[in-house]
Tab-separated table of C-alpha atoms and ligand atoms in Angstrom:
chain	number	residue	atom	x	y	z
A	28	MET	CA	-8.315	-22.882	-18.729
A	29	LYS	CA	-4.950	-23.774	-17.231
A	30	PRO	CA	-4.651	-26.901	-15.055
A	31	THR	CA	-5.375	-26.651	-11.349
A	32	THR	CA	-2.389	-25.482	-9.313
A	33	ALA	CA	-1.643	-26.508	-5.755
A	34	PRO	CA	-2.801	-23.882	-3.233
A	35	PRO	CA	0.119	-21.865	-1.876
A	36	GLN	CA	1.424	-22.698	1.585
A	37	THR	CA	3.903	-19.892	2.014
A	38	TYR	CA	3.858	-16.241	1.025
A	39	ARG	CA	6.026	-13.168	0.863
A	40	VAL	CA	4.712	-9.606	0.592
A	41	LYS	CA	7.094	-7.029	-0.807
A	42	SER	CA	5.753	-3.561	-0.045
A	43	PHE	CA	7.026	-0.468	-1.828
A	44	GLY	CA	6.027	3.181	-1.488
A	45	CYS	CA	4.411	4.710	1.550
A	46	GLN	CA	3.564	3.410	5.013
A	47	MET	CA	-0.017	2.817	3.949
A	48	ASN	CA	1.316	0.107	1.685
A	49	VAL	CA	3.245	-1.357	4.623
A	50	TYR	CA	-0.006	-1.417	6.605
A	51	ASP	CA	-1.880	-3.025	3.699
A	52	GLY	CA	0.896	-5.594	3.312
A	53	GLU	CA	0.590	-6.568	6.984
A	54	ARG	CA	-3.163	-6.922	6.655
A	55	MET	CA	-2.795	-9.116	3.562
A	56	GLY	CA	-0.479	-11.312	5.623
A	57	GLU	CA	-3.151	-11.587	8.319
A	58	LEU	CA	-5.727	-12.607	5.705
A	59	LEU	CA	-3.420	-15.284	4.342
A	60	ALA	CA	-2.638	-16.524	7.849
A	61	GLU	CA	-6.358	-17.220	8.315
A	62	ARG	CA	-6.046	-19.625	5.418
A	63	GLY	CA	-3.042	-21.308	6.956
A	64	ILE	CA	-0.644	-19.672	4.504
A	65	THR	CA	2.485	-18.720	6.436
A	66	PRO	CA	5.376	-16.337	5.731
A	67	ALA	CA	8.145	-18.041	3.733
A	68	PRO	CA	11.235	-18.609	5.898
A	69	GLU	CA	14.109	-16.202	5.274
A	70	GLY	CA	16.104	-17.259	2.194
A	71	GLU	CA	13.455	-19.658	0.877
A	72	GLU	CA	11.296	-19.155	-2.213
A	73	ALA	CA	7.637	-18.441	-1.390
A	74	ASP	CA	4.725	-20.201	-3.133
A	75	LEU	CA	2.900	-16.878	-3.371
A	76	VAL	CA	4.653	-13.556	-3.908
A	77	ILE	CA	2.665	-10.343	-3.555
A	78	LEU	CA	4.261	-7.262	-5.056
A	79	ASN	CA	2.596	-4.416	-3.193
A	80	THR	CA	3.458	-1.605	-5.567
A	81	CYS	CA	3.772	2.185	-5.657
A	82	HIS	CA	2.847	4.408	-8.617
A	83	ILE	CA	4.016	7.756	-7.276
A	84	ARG	CA	7.038	8.191	-9.567
A	85	GLU	CA	7.947	6.542	-12.844
A	86	LYS	CA	10.894	4.626	-11.391
A	87	ALA	CA	8.719	3.119	-8.653
A	88	ALA	CA	6.032	2.111	-11.138
A	89	GLU	CA	8.390	0.533	-13.678
A	90	LYS	CA	10.063	-1.508	-10.964
A	91	VAL	CA	7.149	-3.921	-10.881
A	92	TYR	CA	8.023	-5.281	-14.333
A	93	SER	CA	11.658	-5.918	-13.469
A	94	ASP	CA	10.578	-7.545	-10.201
A	95	ILE	CA	8.210	-9.861	-12.068
A	96	GLY	CA	11.030	-10.758	-14.492
A	97	ARG	CA	13.336	-11.551	-11.581
A	98	LEU	CA	10.715	-13.782	-9.932
A	99	VAL	CA	10.126	-15.707	-13.160
A	100	LYS	CA	13.879	-16.215	-13.598
A	101	ALA	CA	14.334	-17.382	-9.999
A	102	GLY	CA	11.334	-19.688	-10.441
A	103	ALA	CA	12.858	-21.232	-13.567
A	104	GLU	CA	16.122	-21.844	-11.729
A	105	ALA	CA	14.292	-23.403	-8.772
A	106	GLY	CA	12.082	-25.517	-11.083
A	107	LYS	CA	8.930	-24.075	-9.512
A	108	GLN	CA	7.132	-20.870	-10.459
A	109	PRO	CA	5.584	-18.884	-7.614
A	110	LEU	CA	2.070	-17.566	-7.879
A	111	ILE	CA	2.526	-13.840	-8.528
A	112	ALA	CA	0.039	-11.233	-7.338
A	113	VAL	CA	0.407	-7.520	-8.021
A	114	ALA	CA	-1.256	-5.321	-5.401
A	115	GLY	CA	-0.998	-1.642	-4.512
A	116	CYS	CA	-1.194	1.507	-6.573
A	117	VAL	CA	0.321	0.205	-9.827
A	118	ALA	CA	-2.282	-2.574	-9.771
A	119	GLN	CA	-4.978	0.090	-9.424
A	120	ALA	CA	-3.584	2.359	-12.144
A	121	GLU	CA	-2.355	-0.185	-14.670
A	122	GLY	CA	-4.155	-3.429	-13.882
A	123	GLU	CA	-5.061	-4.279	-17.455
A	124	GLU	CA	-1.633	-3.350	-18.745
A	125	ILE	CA	0.011	-5.621	-16.177
A	126	MET	CA	-2.187	-8.542	-17.207
A	127	ALA	CA	-1.319	-7.903	-20.864
A	128	ARG	CA	2.402	-7.274	-20.372
A	129	ALA	CA	3.117	-9.938	-17.751
A	130	PRO	CA	1.563	-13.361	-18.384
A	131	ALA	CA	3.288	-14.676	-15.243
A	132	VAL	CA	0.969	-12.556	-13.084
A	133	SER	CA	-2.110	-14.431	-11.839
A	134	ILE	CA	-3.702	-11.815	-9.614
A	135	VAL	CA	-4.056	-8.039	-9.858
A	136	VAL	CA	-5.669	-6.515	-6.804
A	137	GLY	CA	-6.117	-2.821	-5.990
A	138	PRO	CA	-5.503	-1.186	-2.591
A	139	GLN	CA	-9.220	-1.061	-1.775
A	140	ALA	CA	-10.033	-4.613	-2.845
A	141	TYR	CA	-7.423	-6.842	-1.202
A	142	HIS	CA	-9.885	-8.204	1.367
A	143	ARG	CA	-11.092	-10.326	-1.567
A	144	LEU	CA	-7.657	-11.892	-2.031
A	145	PRO	CA	-8.767	-15.302	-0.667
A	146	GLU	CA	-11.418	-15.706	-3.388
A	147	MET	CA	-8.903	-14.622	-5.977
A	148	LEU	CA	-6.535	-17.318	-4.747
A	149	ASP	CA	-9.309	-19.871	-5.254
A	150	LYS	CA	-9.631	-18.733	-8.853
A	151	ALA	CA	-5.881	-18.886	-9.320
A	152	ALA	CA	-5.915	-22.467	-8.008
A	153	LEU	CA	-8.221	-23.280	-10.941
A	154	GLY	CA	-5.702	-21.755	-13.307
A	155	GLU	CA	-7.730	-18.573	-13.858
A	156	ARG	CA	-6.304	-15.066	-13.754
A	157	ALA	CA	-8.181	-12.530	-11.656
A	158	THR	CA	-8.312	-8.729	-11.513
A	159	ASP	CA	-10.115	-6.699	-8.844
A	160	THR	CA	-9.683	-2.937	-8.712
A	161	ASP	CA	-13.021	-1.965	-7.138
A	162	MET	CA	-13.006	0.729	-4.478
A	163	PRO	CA	-15.322	-0.283	-1.609
A	164	ALA	CA	-12.961	1.118	1.039
A	165	ILE	CA	-14.926	0.640	4.252
A	166	ALA	CA	-16.081	-2.846	3.216
A	167	LYS	CA	-12.420	-3.787	3.030
A	168	PHE	CA	-11.705	-2.916	6.649
A	169	ASP	CA	-14.854	-4.687	7.847
A	170	ALA	CA	-13.827	-7.853	6.056
A	171	LEU	CA	-10.303	-8.045	7.447
A	172	PRO	CA	-9.402	-10.380	10.317
A	173	ALA	CA	-8.149	-9.250	13.744
A	174	ARG	CA	-4.693	-7.779	14.156
A	175	ARG	CA	-1.822	-10.105	15.069
A	176	LYS	CA	1.298	-9.608	17.077
A	177	ARG	CA	3.915	-7.384	15.477
A	178	GLY	CA	6.782	-5.295	16.777
A	179	PRO	CA	6.468	-2.532	19.382
A	180	SER	CA	5.597	0.056	16.754
A	181	ALA	CA	2.407	-0.440	14.730
A	182	PHE	CA	0.663	1.342	11.884
A	183	LEU	CA	-3.046	2.019	11.865
A	184	THR	CA	-4.709	3.387	8.732
A	185	VAL	CA	-7.437	5.809	9.804
A	186	GLN	CA	-8.059	7.672	6.573
A	187	GLU	CA	-7.573	6.790	2.941
A	188	GLY	CA	-7.672	8.567	-0.362
A	189	CYS	CA	-7.217	12.138	-1.459
A	190	ASP	CA	-9.482	14.848	-2.873
A	191	LYS	CA	-6.733	17.442	-3.295
A	192	PHE	CA	-5.636	16.719	-6.852
A	193	CYS	CA	-2.198	18.306	-6.750
A	194	THR	CA	-1.384	18.556	-10.441
A	195	TYR	CA	1.633	16.213	-10.288
A	196	CYS	CA	0.121	13.434	-8.188
A	197	VAL	CA	-1.488	10.050	-8.925
A	198	VAL	CA	-2.780	9.320	-5.428
A	199	PRO	CA	-6.335	10.667	-5.986
A	200	TYR	CA	-6.588	8.234	-8.904
A	201	THR	CA	-4.966	5.193	-7.280
A	202	ARG	CA	-6.473	5.502	-3.801
A	203	GLY	CA	-9.742	7.191	-4.644
A	204	ALA	CA	-11.720	9.792	-2.713
A	205	GLU	CA	-11.060	10.694	0.925
A	206	ILE	CA	-12.764	8.405	3.408
A	207	SER	CA	-12.480	8.219	7.199
A	208	ARG	CA	-12.765	4.935	9.057
A	209	PRO	CA	-15.322	5.026	11.890
A	210	PHE	CA	-14.125	6.166	15.344
A	211	SER	CA	-15.256	3.011	17.172
A	212	HIS	CA	-13.497	0.706	14.680
A	213	LEU	CA	-10.272	2.616	15.128
A	214	VAL	CA	-10.404	2.586	18.921
A	215	ALA	CA	-11.087	-1.162	18.791
A	216	GLU	CA	-8.210	-1.803	16.373
A	217	ALA	CA	-5.851	0.327	18.467
A	218	ARG	CA	-6.789	-1.688	21.585
A	219	LYS	CA	-6.102	-4.917	19.701
A	220	LEU	CA	-2.706	-3.624	18.603
A	221	VAL	CA	-1.799	-2.690	22.182
A	222	GLU	CA	-3.000	-6.073	23.475
A	223	ALA	CA	-0.762	-7.643	20.833
A	224	GLY	CA	2.223	-5.734	22.207
A	225	ALA	CA	2.300	-2.388	20.402
A	226	LYS	CA	3.731	0.466	22.485
A	227	GLU	CA	3.547	3.027	19.720
A	228	ILE	CA	0.848	3.548	17.101
A	229	THR	CA	1.308	5.692	14.019
A	230	LEU	CA	-2.007	6.794	12.564
A	231	LEU	CA	-1.854	6.747	8.782
A	232	GLY	CA	-3.651	8.452	5.959
A	233	GLN	CA	-2.796	10.058	2.624
A	234	ASN	CA	-4.235	13.145	4.345
A	235	VAL	CA	-4.427	11.830	7.867
A	236	ASN	CA	-5.545	15.120	9.372
A	237	ALA	CA	-8.593	15.152	7.093
A	238	TRP	CA	-9.896	12.340	9.301
A	239	ALA	CA	-13.283	13.153	10.792
A	240	GLY	CA	-15.807	11.093	12.688
A	241	GLU	CA	-18.257	10.884	15.540
A	242	ASP	CA	-17.172	9.785	18.985
A	243	ASP	CA	-19.161	7.419	21.221
A	244	ASN	CA	-21.363	10.312	22.347
A	245	GLY	CA	-22.196	11.285	18.786
A	246	ARG	CA	-19.976	14.377	18.876
A	247	ARG	CA	-18.104	15.386	15.694
A	248	VAL	CA	-14.381	14.920	16.233
A	249	GLY	CA	-11.289	15.451	14.157
A	250	LEU	CA	-7.919	13.757	14.388
A	251	GLY	CA	-7.110	15.669	17.600
A	252	GLY	CA	-10.180	14.141	19.247
A	253	LEU	CA	-9.278	10.662	18.074
A	254	ILE	CA	-5.754	11.096	19.436
A	255	ARG	CA	-7.083	12.262	22.834
A	256	THR	CA	-9.219	9.127	23.053
A	257	LEU	CA	-6.434	6.770	21.982
A	258	ALA	CA	-4.164	8.385	24.571
A	259	GLY	CA	-6.477	6.870	27.191
A	260	ILE	CA	-5.477	3.322	26.231
A	261	ASP	CA	-3.346	1.802	28.990
A	262	GLY	CA	-0.114	0.328	27.706
A	263	LEU	CA	0.041	2.625	24.703
A	264	ALA	CA	3.025	4.912	25.224
A	265	ARG	CA	3.339	6.853	22.007
A	266	ILE	CA	1.098	8.205	19.267
A	267	ARG	CA	2.247	9.588	15.929
A	268	TYR	CA	0.436	10.445	12.701
A	269	THR	CA	1.391	10.934	9.078
A	270	THR	CA	0.967	12.420	6.405
A	271	SER	CA	-0.715	15.723	7.099
A	272	HIS	CA	-1.847	18.342	4.640
A	273	PRO	CA	-1.439	22.024	5.624
A	274	ASN	CA	-5.020	22.830	4.618
A	275	ASP	CA	-6.583	20.175	6.866
A	276	MET	CA	-5.007	21.383	10.124
A	277	ASP	CA	-7.403	22.475	12.832
A	278	ASP	CA	-6.970	24.191	16.197
A	279	ASP	CA	-7.736	21.075	18.181
A	280	LEU	CA	-4.984	19.020	16.552
A	281	ILE	CA	-2.479	21.814	17.114
A	282	ALA	CA	-3.634	22.104	20.740
A	283	ALA	CA	-3.282	18.344	21.213
A	284	HIS	CA	0.468	18.757	20.674
A	285	GLY	CA	0.598	20.904	23.794
A	286	GLU	CA	-1.796	18.807	25.852
A	287	VAL	CA	-1.427	15.107	25.066
A	288	ALA	CA	1.785	13.749	26.580
A	289	LYS	CA	1.636	10.557	24.506
A	290	LEU	CA	1.525	12.528	21.235
A	291	MET	CA	5.138	12.667	20.096
A	292	PRO	CA	6.740	16.032	19.265
A	293	TYR	CA	7.049	15.360	15.560
A	294	LEU	CA	5.144	16.607	12.535
A	295	HIS	CA	5.505	15.536	8.927
A	296	LEU	CA	3.989	18.405	6.977
A	297	PRO	CA	4.975	18.484	3.311
A	298	VAL	CA	5.137	21.846	1.546
A	299	GLN	CA	6.629	20.587	-1.772
A	300	ALA	CA	8.077	23.956	-2.861
A	301	GLY	CA	8.861	27.381	-1.466
A	302	ASN	CA	7.612	29.527	-4.318
A	303	ASP	CA	3.996	30.694	-4.565
A	304	ARG	CA	3.764	30.584	-8.358
A	305	ILE	CA	4.933	26.964	-8.308
A	306	LEU	CA	2.640	26.101	-5.383
A	307	LYS	CA	-0.250	27.530	-7.394
A	308	ALA	CA	0.707	25.525	-10.490
A	309	MET	CA	0.891	22.470	-8.236
A	310	ASN	CA	-2.658	23.254	-7.014
A	311	ARG	CA	-1.466	23.067	-3.413
A	312	GLN	CA	-4.009	25.715	-2.325
A	313	HIS	CA	-1.634	27.232	0.207
A	314	THR	CA	1.232	29.712	0.069
A	315	ALA	CA	4.726	29.509	1.509
A	316	GLU	CA	3.728	32.199	4.004
A	317	SER	CA	0.567	30.421	5.203
A	318	TYR	CA	2.616	27.243	5.646
A	319	LEU	CA	5.235	29.070	7.703
A	320	ARG	CA	2.519	30.627	9.890
A	321	LEU	CA	1.094	27.165	10.529
A	322	ILE	CA	4.533	25.889	11.556
A	323	GLU	CA	4.843	28.829	13.961
A	324	ARG	CA	1.603	27.813	15.650
A	325	PHE	CA	2.912	24.271	16.199
A	326	ARG	CA	6.152	25.640	17.575
A	327	ALA	CA	4.288	27.947	19.934
A	328	MET	CA	2.345	24.964	21.249
A	329	ARG	CA	5.308	22.581	21.395
A	330	PRO	CA	8.643	24.421	21.134
A	331	ASP	CA	10.731	21.252	20.732
A	332	ILE	CA	8.629	19.827	17.873
A	333	ALA	CA	10.661	18.195	15.102
A	334	LEU	CA	9.457	19.007	11.611
A	335	SER	CA	9.791	17.036	8.441
A	336	GLY	CA	8.600	17.621	4.913
A	337	ASP	CA	8.502	16.467	1.310
A	338	PHE	CA	9.896	18.434	-1.619
A	339	ILE	CA	9.697	18.191	-5.381
A	340	VAL	CA	12.387	19.831	-7.492
A	341	GLY	CA	12.018	20.589	-11.184
A	342	PHE	CA	8.265	20.987	-11.386
A	343	PRO	CA	7.428	22.157	-14.955
A	344	GLY	CA	8.431	25.777	-15.438
A	345	GLU	CA	10.477	26.024	-12.211
A	346	THR	CA	13.130	28.713	-12.678
A	347	GLU	CA	16.396	28.942	-10.800
A	348	ALA	CA	14.990	31.802	-8.690
A	349	GLU	CA	11.860	29.797	-7.889
A	350	PHE	CA	13.972	26.831	-6.861
A	351	ALA	CA	15.981	29.168	-4.607
A	352	ASP	CA	12.719	29.846	-2.716
A	353	THR	CA	12.599	26.134	-1.884
A	354	LEU	CA	16.114	26.367	-0.427
A	355	SER	CA	14.987	29.409	1.572
A	356	ILE	CA	11.988	27.685	3.104
A	357	VAL	CA	14.222	24.770	4.112
A	358	ASP	CA	16.552	27.227	5.848
A	359	GLU	CA	13.650	28.981	7.482
A	360	VAL	CA	11.959	25.876	8.895
A	361	ARG	CA	15.210	24.019	9.769
A	362	TYR	CA	13.676	20.590	9.265
A	363	ALA	CA	14.805	17.624	11.342
A	364	ALA	CA	14.334	15.334	8.332
A	365	CYS	CA	12.993	15.532	4.771
A	366	PHE	CA	12.179	13.525	1.700
A	367	SER	CA	13.009	15.169	-1.602
A	368	PHE	CA	12.304	14.032	-5.129
A	369	LYS	CA	12.863	14.960	-8.745
A	370	TYR	CA	9.578	15.733	-10.424
A	371	SER	CA	8.351	12.698	-12.348
A	372	PRO	CA	5.640	13.205	-14.977
A	373	ARG	CA	2.787	10.803	-14.293
A	374	PRO	CA	0.354	9.704	-16.988
A	375	GLY	CA	-3.076	11.324	-16.670
A	376	THR	CA	-1.976	14.136	-14.333
A	377	PRO	CA	-2.238	17.776	-15.499
A	378	ALA	CA	1.432	18.595	-14.846
A	379	ALA	CA	2.624	15.855	-17.196
A	380	THR	CA	1.497	17.899	-20.198
A	381	MET	CA	2.470	21.350	-18.901
A	382	ASP	CA	4.960	23.472	-20.799
A	383	GLY	CA	8.470	23.919	-19.475
A	384	GLN	CA	9.383	20.364	-18.454
A	385	ILE	CA	12.790	20.594	-16.794
A	386	ALA	CA	15.860	18.795	-18.172
A	387	PRO	CA	17.014	15.798	-16.092
A	388	GLU	CA	20.477	17.253	-15.474
A	389	VAL	CA	18.951	20.464	-14.098
A	390	MET	CA	16.769	18.402	-11.769
A	391	ASP	CA	19.790	16.341	-10.674
A	392	GLU	CA	21.722	19.442	-9.813
A	393	ARG	CA	18.822	21.054	-7.921
A	394	LEU	CA	18.123	17.873	-5.989
A	395	GLN	CA	21.753	17.673	-4.954
A	396	ARG	CA	21.776	21.236	-3.679
A	397	LEU	CA	18.477	20.732	-1.854
A	398	GLN	CA	19.635	17.519	-0.210
A	399	GLN	CA	22.804	19.198	0.912
A	400	ARG	CA	20.748	21.895	2.708
A	401	ILE	CA	18.394	19.299	4.182
A	402	GLY	CA	21.342	17.218	5.400
A	403	HIS	CA	22.885	20.276	7.015
A	404	HIS	CA	19.743	21.016	9.036
A	405	GLN	CA	19.196	17.371	9.965
A	406	TYR	CA	22.718	17.137	11.378
A	407	ALA	CA	22.257	20.454	13.182
A	408	PHE	CA	19.004	19.194	14.704
A	409	ASN	CA	20.749	16.044	15.926
A	410	GLN	CA	23.645	18.048	17.344
A	411	ALA	CA	21.244	20.351	19.182
A	412	SER	CA	19.685	17.264	20.801
A	413	VAL	CA	22.935	16.285	22.510
A	414	GLY	CA	22.580	16.611	26.267
A	415	LYS	CA	18.804	16.024	26.246
A	416	ARG	CA	17.260	13.162	28.193
A	417	CYS	CA	14.525	11.170	26.522
A	418	ASP	CA	12.880	7.783	26.261
A	419	VAL	CA	13.929	5.524	23.418
A	420	LEU	CA	11.530	2.832	22.216
A	421	VAL	CA	13.697	-0.193	21.450
A	422	GLU	CA	12.910	-1.585	17.980
A	423	ARG	CA	15.775	-3.994	17.333
A	424	THR	CA	19.232	-5.163	18.264
A	425	GLY	CA	22.201	-3.184	17.007
A	426	ARG	CA	25.206	-4.394	15.071
A	427	HIS	CA	27.168	-5.500	18.134
A	428	PRO	CA	26.110	-7.726	21.052
A	429	GLY	CA	24.425	-5.753	23.814
A	430	GLN	CA	23.628	-2.894	21.444
A	431	TRP	CA	20.059	-1.692	20.922
A	432	LEU	CA	18.446	0.563	18.358
A	433	GLY	CA	15.307	2.584	18.783
A	434	LYS	CA	13.624	5.922	18.222
A	435	SER	CA	13.678	9.112	20.241
A	436	PRO	CA	10.446	11.109	20.620
A	437	TRP	CA	11.713	13.227	17.689
A	438	LEU	CA	11.955	10.081	15.512
A	439	GLN	CA	15.760	10.070	15.525
A	440	SER	CA	17.530	6.698	15.474
A	441	VAL	CA	19.318	6.225	18.777
A	442	TRP	CA	21.642	3.380	19.736
A	443	PHE	CA	22.855	2.466	23.193
A	444	GLU	CA	24.132	-0.453	25.207
A	445	GLY	CA	22.722	-2.480	28.064
A	446	ASP	CA	20.566	-5.390	29.070
A	447	TYR	CA	17.238	-4.682	27.392
A	448	ALA	CA	14.642	-6.179	25.071
A	449	VAL	CA	12.745	-5.059	21.981
A	450	GLY	CA	9.716	-3.036	23.108
A	451	ASP	CA	11.396	-1.531	26.192
A	452	LEU	CA	11.170	2.197	26.739
A	453	VAL	CA	14.590	3.165	27.998
A	454	GLU	CA	15.548	6.554	29.338
A	455	VAL	CA	18.850	7.741	27.899
A	456	LYS	CA	20.910	10.861	27.726
A	457	LEU	CA	21.729	11.751	24.120
A	458	ALA	CA	25.510	11.813	24.176
A	459	GLU	CA	26.791	12.089	20.646
A	460	ALA	CA	25.248	13.023	17.283
A	461	GLY	CA	25.897	11.825	13.769
A	462	PRO	CA	24.111	12.972	10.597
A	463	ASN	CA	21.638	10.056	10.765
A	464	SER	CA	21.695	8.747	14.323
A	465	LEU	CA	22.661	9.480	17.912
A	466	ARG	CA	24.378	7.581	20.674
A	467	GLY	CA	22.523	7.360	23.956
A	468	LEU	CA	23.858	6.679	27.440
A	469	VAL	CA	21.795	4.949	30.063
A	470	THR	CA	22.454	6.910	33.216
A	471	HIS	CA	19.693	6.058	35.648
A	472	VAL	CA	20.945	2.593	36.696
B	514	LIG	N1	-0.437	13.177	0.689
B	514	LIG	C1	0.874	13.534	0.952
B	514	LIG	C2	1.938	12.895	0.077
B	514	LIG	C3	1.696	11.715	-0.735
B	514	LIG	S1	2.879	11.275	-1.934
B	514	LIG	C4	0.994	15.018	0.811
B	514	LIG	O1	0.277	15.671	0.113
B	514	LIG	O2	1.873	15.551	1.412
B	514	LIG	C5	4.445	11.459	-1.143
B	514	LIG	C6	5.322	12.469	-1.786
B	514	LIG	O3	5.714	12.074	-3.068
B	514	LIG	C7	4.682	13.826	-1.996
B	514	LIG	O4	4.647	14.581	-0.831
B	514	LIG	C8	5.550	14.425	-3.068
B	514	LIG	O5	6.648	15.107	-2.510
B	514	LIG	C9	6.061	13.209	-3.828
B	514	LIG	N2	5.460	13.107	-5.161
B	514	LIG	C10	4.161	12.923	-5.464
B	514	LIG	N3	3.987	12.912	-6.810
B	514	LIG	C11	5.211	13.107	-7.358
B	514	LIG	C12	5.683	13.204	-8.702
B	514	LIG	N4	4.868	13.123	-9.743
B	514	LIG	N5	7.024	13.391	-8.892
B	514	LIG	C13	7.868	13.491	-7.840
B	514	LIG	N6	7.470	13.402	-6.556
B	514	LIG	C14	6.156	13.228	-6.319
B	515	LIG	FE1	-0.993	13.754	-3.806
B	515	LIG	FE2	-1.510	16.277	-3.215
B	515	LIG	FE3	-3.164	14.349	-2.441
B	515	LIG	FE4	-0.790	14.568	-1.304
B	515	LIG	S1	-2.437	16.081	-1.225
B	515	LIG	S2	-1.731	12.707	-2.032
B	515	LIG	S3	0.489	15.223	-2.985
B	515	LIG	S4	-2.758	14.956	-4.535
B	516	LIG	FE1	2.832	5.034	-3.653
B	516	LIG	FE2	0.278	4.546	-3.556
B	516	LIG	FE3	1.553	5.215	-1.361
B	516	LIG	S1	1.316	5.582	-5.177
B	516	LIG	S2	3.153	6.542	-2.130
B	516	LIG	S3	1.890	3.401	-2.543
B	516	LIG	S4	-0.500	5.805	-1.932
């Protein structure tokens, strides 16, 4: 056994990957705060560094090893090694490998087990290394402390895990089966967030619209029902949710977009590809046509809704003509924003061993063409917003004094000038559009 090490007094969490990791990172911080461990001041080395990792693509997963190397080097230069914990989806998928490959790591903790971080720190203080990759998801939430004050926009994980098993994806393995947190817990957490100053709550889940529960009267409700209840919380101005799966959409959630004023006109609904043979090989269980019909229903309910999506180029076997179908669906939907990726073979997933793996240079070229189309539509969406009036939720100060940055209802970045504070909802007229942001003018004063 190694000698006892002093308990850490400061920490830093570095979260990679999706917003669920950001949420988990915040909750780890709250756990540590209960122990009197505080965030390391900007520019100072922390006693405890938590790498909250993502396994979705190879690049993201490999990053953890270079990050560990960098921490060890910085520690050697500073004459003091930090305690290193690896959390998140790489911890879940490759816990043993991390322990074997990286002796500097003391703690490996999976995304469903981090509520046990305090006990693991006790072990680390005795010089022991600890791994915990159990998956008792609900137990985790029950064991976490109350929410603390954050910015005006907060995340709230309502659903975790995935049962869809798209053939390229690691999430069902790293996050486990789909579970929904109980209705009453979520309403209570949302109230706490609003009391702590949140004006906007984004409901999170790997398949957030698969959320299901029972309301206070014992009635079965889906995400639409949860949103209607949360909309009743005074002081909460905006509700968003992400990421949805096309096959989990129900009528009530679509209707909520026409009926709940606090539900923002924005929908992130990944389709991944525009070709049905590829969608089938991906095991998406929907077609391009059924996806487009779903989008039409949202647009009928809320004509100004902004759409965003995720795309993968170069899935095994993807021909040039099949890729062209992806470009077509982008043109058809005219997304306001998108994330697009080169296919990355992930160990243990069916697609990794499929025939017809695509050459990197072909993927590069397809990604470039796709991003060019996406960029075109994003800019067009921003330009079409010019002249509209909307509220902007102020998130931070801009580059220049008196400048503020926030989000429009359509999740665009908007900057404007005036005498305001973070957390204000300010009505502006959108005056000028760039590819990635808009300028607003305050006209009501
Ligand atoms: N549950 C969400 C997405 C989770 S992962 C959904 O189904 O929409 C986020 C995005 O990463 C996916 O939408 C997909 O576009 C991308 N992704 C997942 N696995 C990938 C892989 N092996 N290679 C490249 N991109 C991938
Ligand atoms: Fe991955 Fe598919 Fe599940 Fe999304 S739905 S997390 S892409 S397996
Ligand atoms: Fe990455 Fe895990 Fe999220 S693999 S995208 S951090 S669910």
